[in-house]
């Protein structure tokens, strides 16, 4: 419970810093945006005469993000050492799997974490 509370606090700090950089018509895992807004946009475009809709999904991408590369990009915008340290700890927290037990996290974002796409960010 403590880890999830810290992750939620980190999300509240980091999300406003990076949110405005995302593409206007990007809907996944963004505050106030989701499937309904994406479908509405597709319907608008179809009504304007567009005939194609393209969706991309890079399988396993979030499982392979290099921690140091991600943290390096975040350091370009965030200078608070406490925030960066907590974020690094969150990324390296490891995972507990039923059959394998606890395994360290060497890359990727933790599944089910408050700040990752596998969790609902829309509040």
Short mmCIF file of N, CA and C in Angstrom, two decimals:
data_model
loop_
_atom_site.label_atom_id
_atom_site.label_comp_id
_atom_site.label_asym_id
_atom_site.label_seq_id
_atom_site.Cartn_x
_atom_site.Cartn_y
_atom_site.Cartn_z
N UNK A 1 0.83 -1.18 0.00
CA UNK A 1 0.00 0.00 0.00
C UNK A 1 0.88 1.26 0.00
N UNK A 2 1.96 1.21 0.76
CA UNK A 2 2.87 2.36 0.83
C UNK A 2 3.49 2.65 -0.53
N UNK A 3 3.91 1.60 -1.25
CA UNK A 3 4.50 1.79 -2.57
C UNK A 3 3.51 2.43 -3.54
N UNK A 4 2.27 1.99 -3.50
CA UNK A 4 1.26 2.55 -4.40
C UNK A 4 0.98 4.01 -4.06
N UNK A 5 1.03 4.36 -2.80
CA UNK A 5 0.83 5.76 -2.39
C UNK A 5 1.98 6.62 -2.91
N UNK A 6 3.20 6.13 -2.80
CA UNK A 6 4.36 6.87 -3.31
C UNK A 6 4.27 7.00 -4.82
N UNK A 7 3.89 5.92 -5.51
CA UNK A 7 3.75 5.97 -6.97
C UNK A 7 2.67 6.97 -7.38
N UNK A 8 1.57 7.02 -6.65
CA UNK A 8 0.50 7.98 -6.97
C UNK A 8 1.01 9.41 -6.78
N UNK A 9 1.80 9.65 -5.74
CA UNK A 9 2.37 10.98 -5.52
C UNK A 9 3.35 11.34 -6.64
N UNK A 10 4.16 10.38 -7.06
CA UNK A 10 5.08 10.62 -8.18
C UNK A 10 4.31 10.95 -9.45
N UNK A 11 3.24 10.23 -9.69
CA UNK A 11 2.41 10.49 -10.87
C UNK A 11 1.86 11.91 -10.83
N UNK A 12 1.42 12.37 -9.66
CA UNK A 12 0.88 13.72 -9.54
C UNK A 12 1.95 14.78 -9.81
N UNK A 13 3.20 14.47 -9.49
CA UNK A 13 4.29 15.41 -9.75
C UNK A 13 4.71 15.38 -11.22
N UNK A 14 4.85 14.18 -11.78
CA UNK A 14 5.41 14.04 -13.12
C UNK A 14 4.40 14.28 -14.25
N UNK A 15 3.18 13.87 -14.06
CA UNK A 15 2.20 13.95 -15.15
C UNK A 15 2.03 15.37 -15.70
N UNK A 16 1.88 16.39 -14.87
CA UNK A 16 1.71 17.74 -15.43
C UNK A 16 2.96 18.25 -16.17
N UNK A 17 4.11 17.76 -15.81
CA UNK A 17 5.35 18.18 -16.46
C UNK A 17 5.41 17.68 -17.89
N UNK A 18 4.96 16.46 -18.12
CA UNK A 18 5.10 15.82 -19.43
C UNK A 18 3.81 15.80 -20.26
N UNK A 19 2.66 15.95 -19.65
CA UNK A 19 1.38 15.80 -20.35
C UNK A 19 1.27 16.71 -21.56
N UNK A 20 1.68 17.94 -21.44
CA UNK A 20 1.50 18.88 -22.56
C UNK A 20 2.39 18.57 -23.77
N UNK A 21 3.35 17.67 -23.62
CA UNK A 21 4.22 17.29 -24.73
C UNK A 21 3.61 16.22 -25.64
N UNK A 22 2.58 15.55 -25.18
CA UNK A 22 2.00 14.46 -25.95
C UNK A 22 1.19 14.98 -27.12
N UNK A 23 1.05 14.17 -28.14
CA UNK A 23 0.29 14.55 -29.32
C UNK A 23 -1.17 14.82 -28.94
N UNK A 24 -1.74 15.82 -29.58
CA UNK A 24 -3.11 16.23 -29.28
C UNK A 24 -4.09 15.07 -29.39
N UNK A 25 -3.90 14.22 -30.38
CA UNK A 25 -4.85 13.14 -30.61
C UNK A 25 -4.29 11.79 -30.19
N UNK A 26 -3.60 11.79 -29.07
CA UNK A 26 -3.14 10.56 -28.44
C UNK A 26 -4.06 10.34 -27.24
N UNK A 27 -4.67 9.17 -27.16
CA UNK A 27 -5.72 8.97 -26.17
C UNK A 27 -5.40 7.94 -25.09
N UNK A 28 -4.41 7.11 -25.30
CA UNK A 28 -4.15 6.03 -24.36
C UNK A 28 -3.49 6.48 -23.07
N UNK A 29 -4.10 6.12 -21.96
CA UNK A 29 -3.50 6.31 -20.64
C UNK A 29 -3.20 7.77 -20.32
N UNK A 30 -4.12 8.65 -20.69
CA UNK A 30 -3.95 10.07 -20.44
C UNK A 30 -5.13 10.59 -19.65
N UNK A 31 -4.90 11.57 -18.79
CA UNK A 31 -6.00 12.08 -17.96
C UNK A 31 -7.11 12.69 -18.81
N UNK A 32 -8.34 12.28 -18.52
CA UNK A 32 -9.49 12.81 -19.22
C UNK A 32 -9.65 12.31 -20.64
N UNK A 33 -8.84 11.34 -21.04
CA UNK A 33 -8.93 10.79 -22.39
C UNK A 33 -8.97 9.27 -22.31
N UNK A 34 -9.67 8.70 -23.23
CA UNK A 34 -9.74 7.25 -23.25
C UNK A 34 -10.43 6.77 -24.51
N UNK A 35 -10.99 5.59 -24.46
CA UNK A 35 -11.61 4.97 -25.63
C UNK A 35 -12.75 5.80 -26.18
N UNK A 36 -13.58 6.36 -25.31
CA UNK A 36 -14.73 7.14 -25.79
C UNK A 36 -14.27 8.34 -26.62
N UNK A 37 -13.25 9.04 -26.14
CA UNK A 37 -12.75 10.21 -26.86
C UNK A 37 -12.09 9.81 -28.18
N UNK A 38 -11.41 8.69 -28.17
CA UNK A 38 -10.77 8.20 -29.39
C UNK A 38 -11.83 7.82 -30.43
N UNK A 39 -12.88 7.13 -30.00
CA UNK A 39 -13.95 6.74 -30.92
C UNK A 39 -14.65 8.00 -31.46
N UNK A 40 -14.87 8.97 -30.60
CA UNK A 40 -15.50 10.22 -31.04
C UNK A 40 -14.65 10.90 -32.12
N UNK A 41 -13.33 10.90 -31.93
CA UNK A 41 -12.44 11.51 -32.92
C UNK A 41 -12.49 10.75 -34.25
N UNK A 42 -12.50 9.43 -34.18
CA UNK A 42 -12.59 8.62 -35.40
C UNK A 42 -13.90 8.92 -36.13
N UNK A 43 -14.98 9.03 -35.37
CA UNK A 43 -16.28 9.33 -35.99
C UNK A 43 -16.25 10.72 -36.65
N UNK A 44 -15.61 11.68 -36.01
CA UNK A 44 -15.47 13.02 -36.60
C UNK A 44 -14.71 12.95 -37.93
N UNK A 45 -13.62 12.22 -37.92
CA UNK A 45 -12.80 12.11 -39.15
C UNK A 45 -13.54 11.36 -40.26
N UNK A 46 -14.27 10.31 -39.90
CA UNK A 46 -15.07 9.60 -40.89
C UNK A 46 -16.12 10.54 -41.49
N UNK A 47 -16.71 11.37 -40.64
CA UNK A 47 -17.69 12.34 -41.11
C UNK A 47 -17.09 13.39 -42.04
N UNK A 48 -15.78 13.62 -41.92
CA UNK A 48 -15.09 14.58 -42.79
C UNK A 48 -14.60 13.92 -44.08
N UNK A 49 -14.89 12.63 -44.24
CA UNK A 49 -14.54 11.96 -45.48
C UNK A 49 -13.29 11.10 -45.42
N UNK A 50 -12.62 11.06 -44.29
CA UNK A 50 -11.46 10.18 -44.17
C UNK A 50 -11.95 8.74 -44.13
N UNK A 51 -11.19 7.83 -44.72
CA UNK A 51 -11.64 6.45 -44.82
C UNK A 51 -10.76 5.43 -44.13
N UNK A 52 -9.69 5.87 -43.49
CA UNK A 52 -8.77 4.94 -42.86
C UNK A 52 -8.58 5.30 -41.40
N UNK A 53 -8.40 4.26 -40.59
CA UNK A 53 -8.05 4.45 -39.19
C UNK A 53 -6.90 3.48 -38.90
N UNK A 54 -5.82 3.98 -38.36
CA UNK A 54 -4.65 3.15 -38.09
C UNK A 54 -4.38 3.14 -36.60
N UNK A 55 -4.21 1.95 -36.04
CA UNK A 55 -3.86 1.81 -34.64
C UNK A 55 -2.55 1.03 -34.58
N UNK A 56 -1.65 1.49 -33.75
CA UNK A 56 -0.38 0.80 -33.57
C UNK A 56 -0.27 0.29 -32.14
N UNK A 57 0.30 -0.88 -31.99
CA UNK A 57 0.54 -1.44 -30.67
C UNK A 57 1.87 -2.18 -30.74
N UNK A 58 2.86 -1.66 -30.07
CA UNK A 58 4.17 -2.29 -30.07
C UNK A 58 4.21 -3.32 -28.95
N UNK A 59 4.07 -4.58 -29.31
CA UNK A 59 3.99 -5.66 -28.34
C UNK A 59 5.25 -5.72 -27.48
N UNK A 60 5.04 -5.72 -26.17
CA UNK A 60 6.15 -5.88 -25.24
C UNK A 60 7.02 -4.64 -25.07
N UNK A 61 6.63 -3.51 -25.68
CA UNK A 61 7.49 -2.32 -25.62
C UNK A 61 7.76 -1.88 -24.18
N UNK A 62 6.71 -1.78 -23.38
CA UNK A 62 6.89 -1.27 -22.02
C UNK A 62 7.69 -2.22 -21.14
N UNK A 63 7.80 -3.46 -21.55
CA UNK A 63 8.62 -4.43 -20.81
C UNK A 63 10.11 -4.28 -21.11
N UNK A 64 10.44 -3.51 -22.14
CA UNK A 64 11.84 -3.44 -22.57
C UNK A 64 12.46 -2.05 -22.45
N UNK A 65 11.75 -1.09 -21.92
CA UNK A 65 12.29 0.27 -21.80
C UNK A 65 13.52 0.25 -20.90
N UNK A 66 14.67 0.73 -21.39
CA UNK A 66 15.87 0.77 -20.55
C UNK A 66 15.72 1.81 -19.43
N UNK A 67 15.93 1.40 -18.20
CA UNK A 67 15.75 2.30 -17.07
C UNK A 67 16.63 3.54 -17.16
N UNK A 68 17.89 3.35 -17.45
CA UNK A 68 18.80 4.51 -17.48
C UNK A 68 18.43 5.48 -18.59
N UNK A 69 18.01 4.98 -19.73
CA UNK A 69 17.58 5.86 -20.82
C UNK A 69 16.35 6.66 -20.43
N UNK A 70 15.37 5.98 -19.82
CA UNK A 70 14.15 6.65 -19.37
C UNK A 70 14.47 7.70 -18.31
N UNK A 71 15.27 7.31 -17.32
CA UNK A 71 15.62 8.26 -16.26
C UNK A 71 16.43 9.43 -16.81
N UNK A 72 17.27 9.18 -17.80
CA UNK A 72 18.03 10.26 -18.43
C UNK A 72 17.13 11.28 -19.09
N UNK A 73 16.10 10.81 -19.76
CA UNK A 73 15.14 11.73 -20.39
C UNK A 73 14.37 12.51 -19.34
N UNK A 74 14.00 11.84 -18.27
CA UNK A 74 13.25 12.52 -17.20
C UNK A 74 14.14 13.56 -16.51
N UNK A 75 15.42 13.25 -16.32
CA UNK A 75 16.35 14.20 -15.70
C UNK A 75 16.49 15.51 -16.48
N UNK A 76 16.18 15.47 -17.77
CA UNK A 76 16.25 16.69 -18.58
C UNK A 76 15.17 17.69 -18.16
N UNK A 77 14.12 17.20 -17.50
CA UNK A 77 13.01 18.08 -17.11
C UNK A 77 12.78 18.14 -15.61
N UNK A 78 13.29 17.14 -14.88
CA UNK A 78 13.07 17.07 -13.44
C UNK A 78 14.43 17.08 -12.75
N UNK A 79 14.63 18.01 -11.83
CA UNK A 79 15.93 18.11 -11.17
C UNK A 79 15.88 17.69 -9.70
N UNK A 80 14.69 17.49 -9.16
CA UNK A 80 14.56 17.13 -7.76
C UNK A 80 15.10 15.72 -7.53
N UNK A 81 16.18 15.62 -6.78
CA UNK A 81 16.83 14.34 -6.53
C UNK A 81 15.94 13.34 -5.82
N UNK A 82 15.07 13.82 -4.93
CA UNK A 82 14.16 12.91 -4.21
C UNK A 82 13.17 12.26 -5.16
N UNK A 83 12.63 13.05 -6.07
CA UNK A 83 11.68 12.52 -7.04
C UNK A 83 12.37 11.50 -7.94
N UNK A 84 13.56 11.85 -8.40
CA UNK A 84 14.30 10.94 -9.29
C UNK A 84 14.66 9.64 -8.58
N UNK A 85 15.06 9.74 -7.31
CA UNK A 85 15.43 8.53 -6.55
C UNK A 85 14.21 7.63 -6.33
N UNK A 86 13.08 8.22 -6.00
CA UNK A 86 11.87 7.42 -5.81
C UNK A 86 11.43 6.76 -7.12
N UNK A 87 11.56 7.49 -8.21
CA UNK A 87 11.21 6.92 -9.50
C UNK A 87 12.13 5.75 -9.85
N UNK A 88 13.42 5.92 -9.62
CA UNK A 88 14.37 4.84 -9.89
C UNK A 88 14.05 3.61 -9.03
N UNK A 89 13.73 3.84 -7.76
CA UNK A 89 13.37 2.73 -6.88
C UNK A 89 12.12 2.01 -7.38
N UNK A 90 11.15 2.78 -7.85
CA UNK A 90 9.91 2.20 -8.35
C UNK A 90 10.19 1.32 -9.57
N UNK A 91 11.05 1.80 -10.47
CA UNK A 91 11.38 1.02 -11.66
C UNK A 91 12.12 -0.27 -11.32
N UNK A 92 12.93 -0.24 -10.29
CA UNK A 92 13.76 -1.39 -9.92
C UNK A 92 13.13 -2.28 -8.85
N UNK A 93 11.87 -2.03 -8.51
CA UNK A 93 11.22 -2.73 -7.40
C UNK A 93 11.15 -4.24 -7.57
N UNK A 94 11.15 -4.72 -8.80
CA UNK A 94 11.05 -6.15 -9.04
C UNK A 94 9.61 -6.60 -9.13
N UNK A 95 9.44 -7.86 -9.46
CA UNK A 95 8.10 -8.44 -9.59
C UNK A 95 8.03 -9.75 -8.83
N UNK A 96 6.86 -10.05 -8.33
CA UNK A 96 6.62 -11.30 -7.62
C UNK A 96 5.70 -12.15 -8.49
N UNK A 97 6.22 -13.26 -8.98
CA UNK A 97 5.43 -14.16 -9.81
C UNK A 97 5.17 -15.44 -9.04
N UNK A 98 3.97 -15.97 -9.20
CA UNK A 98 3.56 -17.14 -8.43
C UNK A 98 4.55 -18.30 -8.52
N UNK A 99 4.92 -18.67 -9.71
CA UNK A 99 5.75 -19.87 -9.89
C UNK A 99 7.24 -19.59 -9.75
N UNK A 100 7.66 -18.35 -10.00
CA UNK A 100 9.08 -18.03 -9.99
C UNK A 100 9.55 -17.33 -8.73
N UNK A 101 8.64 -16.76 -7.96
CA UNK A 101 9.02 -15.97 -6.80
C UNK A 101 9.41 -14.56 -7.23
N UNK A 102 10.15 -13.85 -6.39
CA UNK A 102 10.54 -12.47 -6.67
C UNK A 102 11.70 -12.44 -7.67
N UNK A 103 11.58 -11.56 -8.66
CA UNK A 103 12.65 -11.36 -9.64
C UNK A 103 12.93 -9.87 -9.77
N UNK A 104 14.20 -9.49 -9.86
CA UNK A 104 14.52 -8.07 -10.01
C UNK A 104 14.05 -7.55 -11.37
N UNK A 105 13.82 -6.26 -11.43
CA UNK A 105 13.42 -5.61 -12.68
C UNK A 105 14.64 -4.92 -13.26
N UNK A 106 15.13 -5.42 -14.38
CA UNK A 106 16.32 -4.85 -15.02
C UNK A 106 15.96 -3.85 -16.11
N UNK A 107 14.76 -3.99 -16.68
CA UNK A 107 14.30 -3.09 -17.74
C UNK A 107 12.78 -3.07 -17.70
N UNK A 108 12.21 -2.09 -18.35
CA UNK A 108 10.76 -2.00 -18.45
C UNK A 108 10.13 -1.30 -17.26
N UNK A 109 8.84 -1.10 -17.40
CA UNK A 109 8.08 -0.48 -16.32
C UNK A 109 7.27 -1.56 -15.62
N UNK A 110 7.16 -1.50 -14.31
CA UNK A 110 6.52 -2.57 -13.55
C UNK A 110 5.03 -2.72 -13.89
N UNK A 111 4.63 -3.94 -14.15
CA UNK A 111 3.23 -4.24 -14.47
C UNK A 111 2.36 -3.95 -13.25
N UNK A 112 1.26 -3.24 -13.49
CA UNK A 112 0.33 -2.96 -12.41
C UNK A 112 0.68 -1.76 -11.56
N UNK A 113 1.80 -1.10 -11.84
CA UNK A 113 2.17 0.07 -11.07
C UNK A 113 1.24 1.22 -11.40
N UNK A 114 1.09 2.14 -10.48
CA UNK A 114 0.20 3.29 -10.65
C UNK A 114 0.60 4.10 -11.87
N UNK A 115 1.88 4.19 -12.17
CA UNK A 115 2.36 5.09 -13.22
C UNK A 115 2.55 4.43 -14.57
N UNK A 116 2.17 3.20 -14.75
CA UNK A 116 2.44 2.52 -16.01
C UNK A 116 1.18 2.34 -16.83
N UNK A 117 1.34 2.15 -18.14
CA UNK A 117 0.19 2.01 -19.02
C UNK A 117 -0.68 0.81 -18.74
N UNK A 118 -0.20 -0.13 -18.01
CA UNK A 118 -1.03 -1.30 -17.72
C UNK A 118 -2.05 -0.99 -16.64
N UNK A 119 -1.98 0.18 -16.08
CA UNK A 119 -2.89 0.60 -15.04
C UNK A 119 -3.72 1.75 -15.58
N UNK A 120 -4.94 1.89 -15.16
CA UNK A 120 -5.78 2.97 -15.64
C UNK A 120 -5.33 4.30 -15.06
N UNK A 121 -4.87 5.21 -15.90
CA UNK A 121 -4.45 6.56 -15.46
C UNK A 121 -5.59 7.52 -15.45
N UNK A 122 -6.69 7.20 -16.06
CA UNK A 122 -7.79 8.15 -16.18
C UNK A 122 -8.53 8.18 -14.86
N UNK A 123 -8.60 9.37 -14.28
CA UNK A 123 -9.25 9.51 -12.95
C UNK A 123 -10.51 10.31 -13.07
#
